[in-house]
Amino acid sequence: MSVTVKIEKDKKEKLERFIASLLLREGIKITLQEALGLIIDYALQNEEQIVQKLKGLPPLEEDPAWKALDNPVHWGIKDASKKIDEYLYGR
């Protein structure tokens, strides 16, 4: 059974280049799905290294999108969905 996973376009392109290099340099042909599976298995086997890498990332609280949630824009109406419907559907 497989599921859909969304990844950033540039990361997918890097993964595809990696897969292509495996074929060219080593003669190893794998699918994108197989590559992701191997990467996940590797990450789970090397959990401590992954955790250390994650600890080096900036805290979520410093992310501009996260900060924006603390200071929402007030439109002067109680229910913004009505205003959104107006813009989207002209009602």
N, CA, C and O atoms as CSV, one atom per row, in Angstrom:
chain,resi,resn,atom,element,x,y,z
A,1,MET,N,N,0.845,-1.176,0.000
A,1,MET,CA,C,0.000,0.000,0.000
A,1,MET,C,C,0.891,1.239,0.000
A,1,MET,O,O,1.873,1.304,0.740
A,2,SER,N,N,0.553,2.199,-0.813
A,2,SER,CA,C,1.340,3.431,-0.868
A,2,SER,C,C,0.445,4.628,-0.572
A,2,SER,O,O,-0.777,4.563,-0.706
A,3,VAL,N,N,1.085,5.720,-0.164
A,3,VAL,CA,C,0.379,6.966,0.121
A,3,VAL,C,C,1.088,8.101,-0.608
A,3,VAL,O,O,2.230,7.952,-1.042
A,4,THR,N,N,0.416,9.216,-0.737
A,4,THR,CA,C,0.998,10.392,-1.369
A,4,THR,C,C,1.727,11.216,-0.316
A,4,THR,O,O,1.214,11.434,0.782
A,5,VAL,N,N,2.920,11.669,-0.657
A,5,VAL,CA,C,3.715,12.500,0.238
A,5,VAL,C,C,4.103,13.764,-0.515
A,5,VAL,O,O,4.579,13.695,-1.648
A,6,LYS,N,N,3.900,14.913,0.112
A,6,LYS,CA,C,4.281,16.176,-0.521
A,6,LYS,C,C,5.653,16.591,-0.009
A,6,LYS,O,O,5.902,16.619,1.196
A,7,ILE,N,N,6.546,16.914,-0.955
A,7,ILE,CA,C,7.854,17.437,-0.595
A,7,ILE,C,C,8.116,18.672,-1.445
A,7,ILE,O,O,7.489,18.871,-2.486
A,8,GLU,N,N,9.041,19.489,-0.992
A,8,GLU,CA,C,9.386,20.696,-1.732
A,8,GLU,C,C,9.966,20.309,-3.088
A,8,GLU,O,O,10.653,19.297,-3.225
A,9,LYS,N,N,9.672,21.137,-4.081
A,9,LYS,CA,C,10.100,20.855,-5.452
A,9,LYS,C,C,11.609,20.683,-5.548
A,9,LYS,O,O,12.088,19.760,-6.207
A,10,ASP,N,N,12.367,21.568,-4.893
A,10,ASP,CA,C,13.825,21.479,-4.986
A,10,ASP,C,C,14.364,20.210,-4.334
A,10,ASP,O,O,15.360,19.652,-4.793
A,11,LYS,N,N,13.713,19.753,-3.265
A,11,LYS,CA,C,14.151,18.510,-2.618
A,11,LYS,C,C,13.864,17.309,-3.517
A,11,LYS,O,O,14.662,16.373,-3.579
A,12,LYS,N,N,12.728,17.336,-4.211
A,12,LYS,CA,C,12.410,16.248,-5.138
A,12,LYS,C,C,13.425,16.212,-6.276
A,12,LYS,O,O,13.872,15.140,-6.685
A,13,GLU,N,N,13.784,17.392,-6.783
A,13,GLU,CA,C,14.769,17.452,-7.864
A,13,GLU,C,C,16.123,16.926,-7.403
A,13,GLU,O,O,16.802,16.222,-8.151
A,14,LYS,N,N,16.523,17.262,-6.172
A,14,LYS,CA,C,17.786,16.749,-5.629
A,14,LYS,C,C,17.742,15.232,-5.504
A,14,LYS,O,O,18.715,14.546,-5.817
A,15,LEU,N,N,16.612,14.716,-5.047
A,15,LEU,CA,C,16.467,13.268,-4.906
A,15,LEU,C,C,16.517,12.589,-6.268
A,15,LEU,O,O,17.131,11.532,-6.415
A,16,GLU,N,N,15.879,13.185,-7.254
A,16,GLU,CA,C,15.912,12.617,-8.607
A,16,GLU,C,C,17.329,12.635,-9.177
A,16,GLU,O,O,17.734,11.697,-9.863
A,17,ARG,N,N,18.087,13.706,-8.894
A,17,ARG,CA,C,19.489,13.752,-9.344
A,17,ARG,C,C,20.312,12.675,-8.644
A,17,ARG,O,O,21.173,12.048,-9.261
A,18,PHE,N,N,20.046,12.462,-7.360
A,18,PHE,CA,C,20.736,11.413,-6.607
A,18,PHE,C,C,20.449,10.044,-7.216
A,18,PHE,O,O,21.357,9.234,-7.401
A,19,ILE,N,N,19.182,9.796,-7.525
A,19,ILE,CA,C,18.790,8.518,-8.129
A,19,ILE,C,C,19.480,8.345,-9.483
A,19,ILE,O,O,19.959,7.258,-9.807
A,20,ALA,N,N,19.528,9.417,-10.265
A,20,ALA,CA,C,20.197,9.355,-11.572
A,20,ALA,C,C,21.685,9.083,-11.405
A,20,ALA,O,O,22.267,8.323,-12.180
A,21,SER,N,N,22.309,9.698,-10.398
A,21,SER,CA,C,23.741,9.473,-10.181
A,21,SER,C,C,24.012,8.041,-9.737
A,21,SER,O,O,25.046,7.470,-10.084
A,22,LEU,N,N,23.099,7.460,-8.979
A,22,LEU,CA,C,23.251,6.049,-8.600
A,22,LEU,C,C,23.301,5.166,-9.838
A,22,LEU,O,O,24.107,4.239,-9.924
A,23,LEU,N,N,22.438,5.463,-10.786
A,23,LEU,CA,C,22.396,4.674,-12.017
A,23,LEU,C,C,23.670,4.886,-12.842
A,23,LEU,O,O,24.258,3.924,-13.337
A,24,LEU,N,N,24.090,6.133,-12.988
A,24,LEU,CA,C,25.265,6.431,-13.813
A,24,LEU,C,C,26.565,5.935,-13.189
A,24,LEU,O,O,27.387,5.324,-13.872
A,25,ARG,N,N,26.757,6.193,-11.900
A,25,ARG,CA,C,28.027,5.855,-11.250
A,25,ARG,C,C,28.115,4.405,-10.814
A,25,ARG,O,O,29.160,3.768,-10.941
A,26,GLU,N,N,26.998,3.885,-10.295
A,26,GLU,CA,C,27.034,2.558,-9.685
A,26,GLU,C,C,26.250,1.503,-10.450
A,26,GLU,O,O,26.356,0.312,-10.156
A,27,GLY,N,N,25.464,1.937,-11.429
A,27,GLY,CA,C,24.633,0.984,-12.162
A,27,GLY,C,C,23.449,0.480,-11.350
A,27,GLY,O,O,22.860,-0.554,-11.666
A,28,ILE,N,N,23.105,1.227,-10.294
A,28,ILE,CA,C,21.991,0.845,-9.416
A,28,ILE,C,C,20.759,1.617,-9.853
A,28,ILE,O,O,20.762,2.847,-9.878
A,29,LYS,N,N,19.704,0.886,-10.197
A,29,LYS,CA,C,18.467,1.521,-10.640
A,29,LYS,C,C,17.392,1.303,-9.574
A,29,LYS,O,O,17.009,0.171,-9.279
A,30,ILE,N,N,16.914,2.418,-9.004
A,30,ILE,CA,C,15.834,2.346,-8.018
A,30,ILE,C,C,14.797,3.404,-8.358
A,30,ILE,O,O,15.084,4.386,-9.044
A,31,THR,N,N,13.597,3.184,-7.866
A,31,THR,CA,C,12.516,4.141,-8.081
A,31,THR,C,C,12.554,5.214,-6.998
A,31,THR,O,O,13.245,5.073,-5.989
A,32,LEU,N,N,11.814,6.268,-7.220
A,32,LEU,CA,C,11.682,7.328,-6.224
A,32,LEU,C,C,11.115,6.760,-4.927
A,32,LEU,O,O,11.560,7.120,-3.838
A,33,GLN,N,N,10.141,5.879,-5.048
A,33,GLN,CA,C,9.518,5.258,-3.878
A,33,GLN,C,C,10.537,4.425,-3.100
A,33,GLN,O,O,10.576,4.482,-1.871
A,34,GLU,N,N,11.362,3.653,-3.811
A,34,GLU,CA,C,12.386,2.847,-3.142
A,34,GLU,C,C,13.410,3.739,-2.448
A,34,GLU,O,O,13.839,3.445,-1.332
A,35,ALA,N,N,13.800,4.830,-3.110
A,35,ALA,CA,C,14.775,5.751,-2.521
A,35,ALA,C,C,14.227,6.363,-1.236
A,35,ALA,O,O,14.931,6.423,-0.227
A,36,LEU,N,N,12.985,6.815,-1.266
A,36,LEU,CA,C,12.379,7.391,-0.060
A,36,LEU,C,C,12.296,6.359,1.056
A,36,LEU,O,O,12.547,6.676,2.219
A,37,GLY,N,N,11.948,5.133,0.709
A,37,GLY,CA,C,11.888,4.064,1.703
A,37,GLY,C,C,13.239,3.830,2.359
A,37,GLY,O,O,13.321,3.677,3.577
A,38,LEU,N,N,14.308,3.800,1.548
A,38,LEU,CA,C,15.658,3.611,2.086
A,38,LEU,C,C,16.068,4.777,2.978
A,38,LEU,O,O,16.692,4.581,4.021
A,39,ILE,N,N,15.715,5.987,2.562
A,39,ILE,CA,C,16.058,7.174,3.347
A,39,ILE,C,C,15.335,7.153,4.691
A,39,ILE,O,O,15.921,7.492,5.719
A,40,ILE,N,N,14.084,6.761,4.685
A,40,ILE,CA,C,13.313,6.664,5.932
A,40,ILE,C,C,13.918,5.608,6.841
A,40,ILE,O,O,14.090,5.838,8.038
A,41,ASP,N,N,14.245,4.440,6.271
A,41,ASP,CA,C,14.873,3.377,7.069
A,41,ASP,C,C,16.185,3.863,7.675
A,41,ASP,O,O,16.464,3.608,8.847
A,42,TYR,N,N,16.992,4.565,6.873
A,42,TYR,CA,C,18.272,5.088,7.356
A,42,TYR,C,C,18.044,6.068,8.506
A,42,TYR,O,O,18.737,6.009,9.522
A,43,ALA,N,N,17.075,6.966,8.346
A,43,ALA,CA,C,16.788,7.955,9.388
A,43,ALA,C,C,16.367,7.277,10.686
A,43,ALA,O,O,16.763,7.706,11.770
A,44,LEU,N,N,15.575,6.234,10.581
A,44,LEU,CA,C,15.122,5.527,11.781
A,44,LEU,C,C,16.267,4.770,12.451
A,44,LEU,O,O,16.296,4.648,13.676
A,45,GLN,N,N,17.205,4.264,11.658
A,45,GLN,CA,C,18.362,3.553,12.210
A,45,GLN,C,C,19.380,4.523,12.813
A,45,GLN,O,O,20.190,4.127,13.651
A,46,ASN,N,N,19.343,5.771,12.399
A,46,ASN,CA,C,20.291,6.783,12.860
A,46,ASN,C,C,19.550,7.932,13.537
A,46,ASN,O,O,19.814,9.109,13.293
A,47,GLU,N,N,18.623,7.546,14.388
A,47,GLU,CA,C,17.727,8.509,15.022
A,47,GLU,C,C,18.478,9.596,15.787
A,47,GLU,O,O,18.110,10.768,15.714
A,48,GLU,N,N,19.521,9.220,16.515
A,48,GLU,CA,C,20.250,10.202,17.322
A,48,GLU,C,C,20.881,11.286,16.450
A,48,GLU,O,O,20.859,12.462,16.812
A,49,GLN,N,N,21.439,10.900,15.309
A,49,GLN,CA,C,22.027,11.887,14.396
A,49,GLN,C,C,20.949,12.822,13.841
A,49,GLN,O,O,21.177,14.023,13.693
A,50,ILE,N,N,19.785,12.268,13.538
A,50,ILE,CA,C,18.681,13.078,13.018
A,50,ILE,C,C,18.214,14.066,14.087
A,50,ILE,O,O,17.957,15.232,13.788
A,51,VAL,N,N,18.105,13.598,15.330
A,51,VAL,CA,C,17.683,14.467,16.433
A,51,VAL,C,C,18.679,15.608,16.605
A,51,VAL,O,O,18.275,16.756,16.790
A,52,GLN,N,N,19.979,15.306,16.546
A,52,GLN,CA,C,21.001,16.351,16.681
A,52,GLN,C,C,20.892,17.373,15.553
A,52,GLN,O,O,21.053,18.573,15.774
A,53,LYS,N,N,20.619,16.894,14.354
A,53,LYS,CA,C,20.451,17.788,13.201
A,53,LYS,C,C,19.238,18.699,13.425
A,53,LYS,O,O,19.298,19.897,13.148
A,54,LEU,N,N,18.138,18.126,13.928
A,54,LEU,CA,C,16.925,18.906,14.180
A,54,LEU,C,C,17.143,19.939,15.280
A,54,LEU,O,O,16.593,21.039,15.219
A,55,LYS,N,N,17.937,19.592,16.277
A,55,LYS,CA,C,18.214,20.539,17.362
A,55,LYS,C,C,18.983,21.745,16.856
A,55,LYS,O,O,18.943,22.809,17.474
A,56,GLY,N,N,19.681,21.594,15.744
A,56,GLY,CA,C,20.433,22.699,15.169
A,56,GLY,C,C,19.579,23.666,14.369
A,56,GLY,O,O,20.049,24.737,13.985
A,57,LEU,N,N,18.332,23.300,14.113
A,57,LEU,CA,C,17.431,24.172,13.356
A,57,LEU,C,C,16.913,25.291,14.250
A,57,LEU,O,O,16.817,25.112,15.464
A,58,PRO,N,N,16.574,26.449,13.668
A,58,PRO,CA,C,16.009,27.525,14.491
A,58,PRO,C,C,14.661,27.094,15.079
A,58,PRO,O,O,13.920,26.338,14.450
A,59,PRO,N,N,14.350,27.574,16.274
A,59,PRO,CA,C,13.077,27.202,16.897
A,59,PRO,C,C,11.882,27.656,16.061
A,59,PRO,O,O,11.941,28.671,15.367
A,60,LEU,N,N,10.814,26.895,16.141
A,60,LEU,CA,C,9.593,27.204,15.408
A,60,LEU,C,C,9.085,28.601,15.747
A,60,LEU,O,O,8.534,29.296,14.892
A,61,GLU,N,N,9.271,29.003,16.989
A,61,GLU,CA,C,8.781,30.307,17.432
A,61,GLU,C,C,9.447,31.460,16.687
A,61,GLU,O,O,8.915,32.570,16.678
A,62,GLU,N,N,10.606,31.218,16.058
A,62,GLU,CA,C,11.296,32.266,15.298
A,62,GLU,C,C,10.836,32.325,13.844
A,62,GLU,O,O,11.207,33.247,13.118
A,63,ASP,N,N,10.043,31.363,13.416
A,63,ASP,CA,C,9.551,31.328,12.042
A,63,ASP,C,C,8.572,32.487,11.826
A,63,ASP,O,O,7.660,32.674,12.632
A,64,PRO,N,N,8.746,33.273,10.746
A,64,PRO,CA,C,7.856,34.419,10.504
A,64,PRO,C,C,6.379,34.033,10.425
A,64,PRO,O,O,5.522,34.778,10.900
A,65,ALA,N,N,6.077,32.894,9.839
A,65,ALA,CA,C,4.678,32.464,9.744
A,65,ALA,C,C,4.119,32.172,11.134
A,65,ALA,O,O,2.966,32.491,11.422
A,66,TRP,N,N,4.927,31.573,11.984
A,66,TRP,CA,C,4.495,31.265,13.346
A,66,TRP,C,C,4.270,32.562,14.125
A,66,TRP,O,O,3.311,32.672,14.889
A,67,LYS,N,N,5.157,33.544,13.930
A,67,LYS,CA,C,5.013,34.837,14.609
A,67,LYS,C,C,3.741,35.554,14.160
A,67,LYS,O,O,3.092,36.227,14.960
A,68,ALA,N,N,3.388,35.411,12.889
A,68,ALA,CA,C,2.189,36.072,12.360
A,68,ALA,C,C,0.932,35.579,13.063
A,68,ALA,O,O,-0.043,36.321,13.183
A,69,LEU,N,N,0.944,34.345,13.523
A,69,LEU,CA,C,-0.220,33.813,14.237
A,69,LEU,C,C,-0.444,34.548,15.556
A,69,LEU,O,O,-1.573,34.624,16.043
A,70,ASP,N,N,0.632,35.092,16.137
A,70,ASP,CA,C,0.504,35.832,17.394
A,70,ASP,C,C,-0.073,37.228,17.195
A,70,ASP,O,O,-0.598,37.822,18.138
A,71,ASN,N,N,0.019,37.757,15.975
A,71,ASN,CA,C,-0.474,39.106,15.683
A,71,ASN,C,C,-1.413,39.072,14.483
A,71,ASN,O,O,-1.058,39.560,13.410
A,72,PRO,N,N,-2.597,38.506,14.648
A,72,PRO,CA,C,-3.509,38.405,13.507
A,72,PRO,C,C,-4.012,39.782,13.068
A,72,PRO,O,O,-4.123,40.706,13.874
A,73,VAL,N,N,-4.308,39.894,11.790
A,73,VAL,CA,C,-4.855,41.134,11.245
A,73,VAL,C,C,-6.353,41.152,11.530
A,73,VAL,O,O,-7.069,40.210,11.190
A,74,HIS,N,N,-6.819,42.224,12.154
A,74,HIS,CA,C,-8.241,42.342,12.460
A,74,HIS,C,C,-8.928,43.107,11.338
A,74,HIS,O,O,-8.571,44.250,11.052
A,75,TRP,N,N,-9.902,42.484,10.711
A,75,TRP,CA,C,-10.586,43.067,9.561
A,75,TRP,C,C,-11.807,43.885,9.962
A,75,TRP,O,O,-12.452,44.497,9.111
A,76,GLY,N,N,-12.123,43.898,11.241
A,76,GLY,CA,C,-13.272,44.660,11.695
A,76,GLY,C,C,-14.589,43.906,11.566
A,76,GLY,O,O,-15.656,44.494,11.735
A,77,ILE,N,N,-14.526,42.621,11.270
A,77,ILE,CA,C,-15.733,41.792,11.226
A,77,ILE,C,C,-15.482,40.557,12.074
A,77,ILE,O,O,-14.344,40.125,12.256
A,78,LYS,N,N,-16.576,39.998,12.590
A,78,LYS,CA,C,-16.434,38.844,13.475
A,78,LYS,C,C,-16.107,37.563,12.724
A,78,LYS,O,O,-15.349,36.729,13.222
A,79,ASP,N,N,-16.671,37.397,11.531
A,79,ASP,CA,C,-16.489,36.153,10.789
A,79,ASP,C,C,-15.867,36.456,9.429
A,79,ASP,O,O,-16.557,36.912,8.518
A,80,ALA,N,N,-14.570,36.205,9.291
A,80,ALA,CA,C,-13.850,36.519,8.052
A,80,ALA,C,C,-14.315,35.666,6.881
A,80,ALA,O,O,-14.106,36.047,5.728
A,81,SER,N,N,-14.939,34.523,7.145
A,81,SER,CA,C,-15.349,33.645,6.043
A,81,SER,C,C,-16.367,34.331,5.138
A,81,SER,O,O,-16.402,34.065,3.937
A,82,LYS,N,N,-17.197,35.211,5.701
A,82,LYS,CA,C,-18.170,35.940,4.878
A,82,LYS,C,C,-17.447,36.858,3.902
A,82,LYS,O,O,-17.827,36.946,2.735
A,83,LYS,N,N,-16.424,37.530,4.363
A,83,LYS,CA,C,-15.655,38.436,3.515
A,83,LYS,C,C,-14.895,37.640,2.447
A,83,LYS,O,O,-14.802,38.071,1.297
A,84,ILE,N,N,-14.367,36.506,2.822
A,84,ILE,CA,C,-13.645,35.658,1.872
A,84,ILE,C,C,-14.588,35.180,0.781
A,84,ILE,O,O,-14.232,35.200,-0.397
A,85,ASP,N,N,-15.790,34.749,1.160
A,85,ASP,CA,C,-16.784,34.316,0.172
A,85,ASP,C,C,-17.117,35.447,-0.796
A,85,ASP,O,O,-17.298,35.215,-1.991
A,86,GLU,N,N,-17.198,36.677,-0.275
A,86,GLU,CA,C,-17.467,37.835,-1.136
A,86,GLU,C,C,-16.400,37.966,-2.212
A,86,GLU,O,O,-16.712,38.142,-3.389
A,87,TYR,N,N,-15.154,37.881,-1.807
A,87,TYR,CA,C,-14.050,38.035,-2.763
A,87,TYR,C,C,-13.980,36.865,-3.738
A,87,TYR,O,O,-13.730,37.058,-4.928
A,88,LEU,N,N,-14.199,35.658,-3.236
A,88,LEU,CA,C,-14.081,34.474,-4.091
A,88,LEU,C,C,-15.266,34.296,-5.031
A,88,LEU,O,O,-15.097,34.000,-6.214
A,89,TYR,N,N,-16.463,34.479,-4.491
A,89,TYR,CA,C,-17.665,34.135,-5.247
A,89,TYR,C,C,-18.514,35.347,-5.630
A,89,TYR,O,O,-19.517,35.200,-6.329
A,90,GLY,N,N,-18.125,36.538,-5.182
A,90,GLY,CA,C,-18.871,37.739,-5.518
A,90,GLY,C,C,-20.199,37.842,-4.803
A,90,GLY,O,O,-21.109,38.514,-5.289
A,91,ARG,N,N,-20.332,37.204,-3.678
A,91,ARG,CA,C,-21.584,37.267,-2.917
A,91,ARG,C,C,-21.456,38.214,-1.766
A,91,ARG,O,O,-22.410,38.398,-1.010
